[in-house]
mmCIF file of C-alpha atoms in Angstrom:
data_model
loop_
_atom_site.group_PDB
_atom_site.id
_atom_site.type_symbol
_atom_site.label_atom_id
_atom_site.label_comp_id
_atom_site.label_asym_id
_atom_site.label_seq_id
_atom_site.Cartn_x
_atom_site.Cartn_y
_atom_site.Cartn_z
ATOM 1 C CA UNK A 15 -49.492 -24.901 -14.235
ATOM 2 C CA UNK A 16 -47.036 -27.429 -13.573
ATOM 3 C CA UNK A 17 -42.873 -25.732 -12.931
ATOM 4 C CA UNK A 18 -40.101 -27.808 -13.306
ATOM 5 C CA UNK A 19 -37.985 -28.079 -10.204
ATOM 6 C CA UNK A 20 -34.468 -28.408 -12.713
ATOM 7 C CA UNK A 21 -35.820 -24.973 -14.341
ATOM 8 C CA UNK A 22 -36.571 -23.024 -10.954
ATOM 9 C CA UNK A 23 -32.740 -24.298 -9.717
ATOM 10 C CA UNK A 24 -31.721 -23.113 -13.063
ATOM 11 C CA UNK A 25 -33.275 -19.724 -12.435
ATOM 12 C CA UNK A 26 -31.912 -19.388 -8.876
ATOM 13 C CA UNK A 27 -28.229 -20.091 -10.017
ATOM 14 C CA UNK A 28 -28.664 -17.213 -13.055
ATOM 15 C CA UNK A 29 -29.735 -15.067 -9.587
ATOM 16 C CA UNK A 30 -27.310 -16.083 -7.597
ATOM 17 C CA UNK A 31 -24.709 -15.532 -10.223
ATOM 18 C CA UNK A 32 -25.945 -12.182 -11.774
ATOM 19 C CA UNK A 33 -26.193 -10.333 -7.855
ATOM 20 C CA UNK A 34 -22.072 -11.885 -7.485
ATOM 21 C CA UNK A 35 -21.419 -9.966 -10.333
ATOM 22 C CA UNK A 36 -23.118 -6.597 -8.986
ATOM 23 C CA UNK A 37 -20.460 -6.699 -6.414
ATOM 24 C CA UNK A 38 -17.749 -4.089 -6.914
ATOM 25 C CA UNK A 39 -14.329 -6.135 -6.241
ATOM 26 C CA UNK A 40 -11.159 -4.191 -5.817
ATOM 27 C CA UNK A 41 -8.089 -5.854 -5.696
ATOM 28 C CA UNK A 42 -5.905 -3.337 -2.821
ATOM 29 C CA UNK A 43 -7.517 -1.193 -0.648
ATOM 30 C CA UNK A 44 -7.324 2.200 -0.491
ATOM 31 C CA UNK A 45 -8.462 3.188 2.414
ATOM 32 C CA UNK A 46 -7.419 6.244 4.358
ATOM 33 C CA UNK A 47 -5.409 7.129 1.151
ATOM 34 C CA UNK A 48 -6.603 10.568 1.553
ATOM 35 C CA UNK A 49 -5.515 11.021 4.913
ATOM 36 C CA UNK A 50 -2.479 9.781 4.753
ATOM 37 C CA UNK A 51 -1.835 11.526 1.692
ATOM 38 C CA UNK A 52 -2.756 14.922 3.664
ATOM 39 C CA UNK A 53 -0.822 13.815 6.516
ATOM 40 C CA UNK A 54 2.589 13.626 5.191
ATOM 41 C CA UNK A 55 2.198 17.335 3.402
ATOM 42 C CA UNK A 56 1.902 18.709 6.143
ATOM 43 C CA UNK A 57 4.305 20.331 8.351
ATOM 44 C CA UNK A 58 5.655 17.157 10.309
ATOM 45 C CA UNK A 59 5.428 17.473 14.014
ATOM 46 C CA UNK A 60 6.249 14.251 16.433
ATOM 47 C CA UNK A 61 2.050 13.558 16.834
ATOM 48 C CA UNK A 62 1.650 13.337 13.285
ATOM 49 C CA UNK A 63 4.687 11.324 12.321
ATOM 50 C CA UNK A 64 3.129 8.704 15.237
ATOM 51 C CA UNK A 65 -0.247 8.555 13.389
ATOM 52 C CA UNK A 66 0.954 8.715 10.238
ATOM 53 C CA UNK A 67 3.529 5.376 11.038
ATOM 54 C CA UNK A 68 0.172 3.601 12.785
ATOM 55 C CA UNK A 69 -1.962 4.417 9.409
ATOM 56 C CA UNK A 70 0.689 3.209 6.947
ATOM 57 C CA UNK A 71 1.918 -0.082 9.360
ATOM 58 C CA UNK A 72 -1.856 -0.317 9.571
ATOM 59 C CA UNK A 73 -2.318 -0.493 5.166
ATOM 60 C CA UNK A 74 0.573 -2.286 4.896
ATOM 61 C CA UNK A 75 0.171 -5.305 7.443
ATOM 62 C CA UNK A 76 -3.766 -5.286 7.129
ATOM 63 C CA UNK A 77 -4.192 -4.882 3.511
ATOM 64 C CA UNK A 78 -7.925 -5.303 2.316
ATOM 65 C CA UNK A 79 -9.260 -5.638 -1.024
ATOM 66 C CA UNK A 80 -9.037 -9.610 -2.727
ATOM 67 C CA UNK A 81 -5.227 -9.935 -3.280
ATOM 68 C CA UNK A 82 -5.134 -9.280 0.703
ATOM 69 C CA UNK A 83 -1.334 -7.292 -0.236
ATOM 70 C CA UNK A 84 -0.493 -3.595 0.327
ATOM 71 C CA UNK A 85 -1.697 -1.250 -2.205
ATOM 72 C CA UNK A 86 1.290 -0.280 -5.216
ATOM 73 C CA UNK A 87 3.405 2.246 -3.641
ATOM 74 C CA UNK A 88 2.155 1.860 -0.357
ATOM 75 C CA UNK A 89 5.423 0.288 1.115
ATOM 76 C CA UNK A 90 7.450 2.867 -1.006
ATOM 77 C CA UNK A 91 5.864 5.602 0.879
ATOM 78 C CA UNK A 92 6.306 4.394 4.192
ATOM 79 C CA UNK A 93 10.163 3.604 3.479
ATOM 80 C CA UNK A 94 10.686 7.286 2.236
ATOM 81 C CA UNK A 95 8.293 8.122 5.268
ATOM 82 C CA UNK A 96 10.712 6.195 7.959
ATOM 83 C CA UNK A 97 13.785 7.778 5.366
ATOM 84 C CA UNK A 98 12.849 11.440 6.283
ATOM 85 C CA UNK A 99 12.457 10.375 9.579
ATOM 86 C CA UNK A 100 16.401 9.036 9.481
ATOM 87 C CA UNK A 101 15.327 5.270 10.421
ATOM 88 C CA UNK A 102 17.548 4.222 7.201
ATOM 89 C CA UNK A 103 17.306 0.322 7.583
ATOM 90 C CA UNK A 104 13.631 0.282 8.413
ATOM 91 C CA UNK A 105 13.403 2.518 5.403
ATOM 92 C CA UNK A 106 15.209 0.403 3.360
ATOM 93 C CA UNK A 107 13.202 -2.574 4.405
ATOM 94 C CA UNK A 108 10.017 -1.366 2.866
ATOM 95 C CA UNK A 109 11.686 0.060 0.088
ATOM 96 C CA UNK A 110 12.914 -3.365 -0.520
ATOM 97 C CA UNK A 111 9.520 -4.961 0.387
ATOM 98 C CA UNK A 112 7.888 -3.287 -2.283
ATOM 99 C CA UNK A 113 10.402 -4.429 -4.983
ATOM 100 C CA UNK A 114 9.392 -7.848 -3.695
ATOM 101 C CA UNK A 115 5.809 -7.316 -3.793
ATOM 102 C CA UNK A 116 6.050 -5.717 -7.204
ATOM 103 C CA UNK A 117 8.869 -6.564 -9.568
ATOM 104 C CA UNK A 118 8.078 -3.988 -12.200
ATOM 105 C CA UNK A 119 8.738 -1.249 -9.547
ATOM 106 C CA UNK A 120 12.605 -2.479 -9.046
ATOM 107 C CA UNK A 121 14.048 -0.063 -11.782
ATOM 108 C CA UNK A 122 12.576 3.045 -9.998
ATOM 109 C CA UNK A 123 13.138 1.649 -6.369
ATOM 110 C CA UNK A 124 16.778 0.528 -7.343
ATOM 111 C CA UNK A 125 17.638 4.061 -8.962
ATOM 112 C CA UNK A 126 15.723 5.722 -5.790
ATOM 113 C CA UNK A 127 17.547 3.999 -2.998
ATOM 114 C CA UNK A 128 21.385 4.615 -4.868
ATOM 115 C CA UNK A 129 20.293 8.416 -4.914
ATOM 116 C CA UNK A 130 19.034 8.188 -1.111
ATOM 117 C CA UNK A 131 21.875 7.153 -0.244
ATOM 118 C CA UNK A 132 24.543 8.995 -2.233
ATOM 119 C CA UNK A 133 22.723 12.284 -0.645
ATOM 120 C CA UNK A 134 23.281 10.820 2.667
ATOM 121 C CA UNK A 135 27.098 10.413 2.044
ATOM 122 C CA UNK A 136 29.516 12.608 3.860
ATOM 123 C CA UNK A 137 31.295 14.875 1.430
ATOM 124 C CA UNK A 138 34.417 15.962 1.328
#
């Protein structure tokens, strides 16, 4: 029995395509998300703040996943974290970056910024 070369190529192609479709594909990287969430809600001290900042910056500047951009909400979370540290300009930068990356978040982030600035305004 003789095997046709085209048949072997076709079988190889089908096996390759089916194997590649089995691989799990993710659009965003959620690495260290649990760590970030746990650290965020514990009492903040300078050491914990530094660790959080490093984790957030790595997640934002070196994103994984197919899209190679920070996961939705990551820039907003970091912006709020910076706001808590009273680093207002940096916070606003990351909140605006969230809106640029995810335009659907603009209405919520815009209201959030207005609320933060209103709460910070000096009272008579």
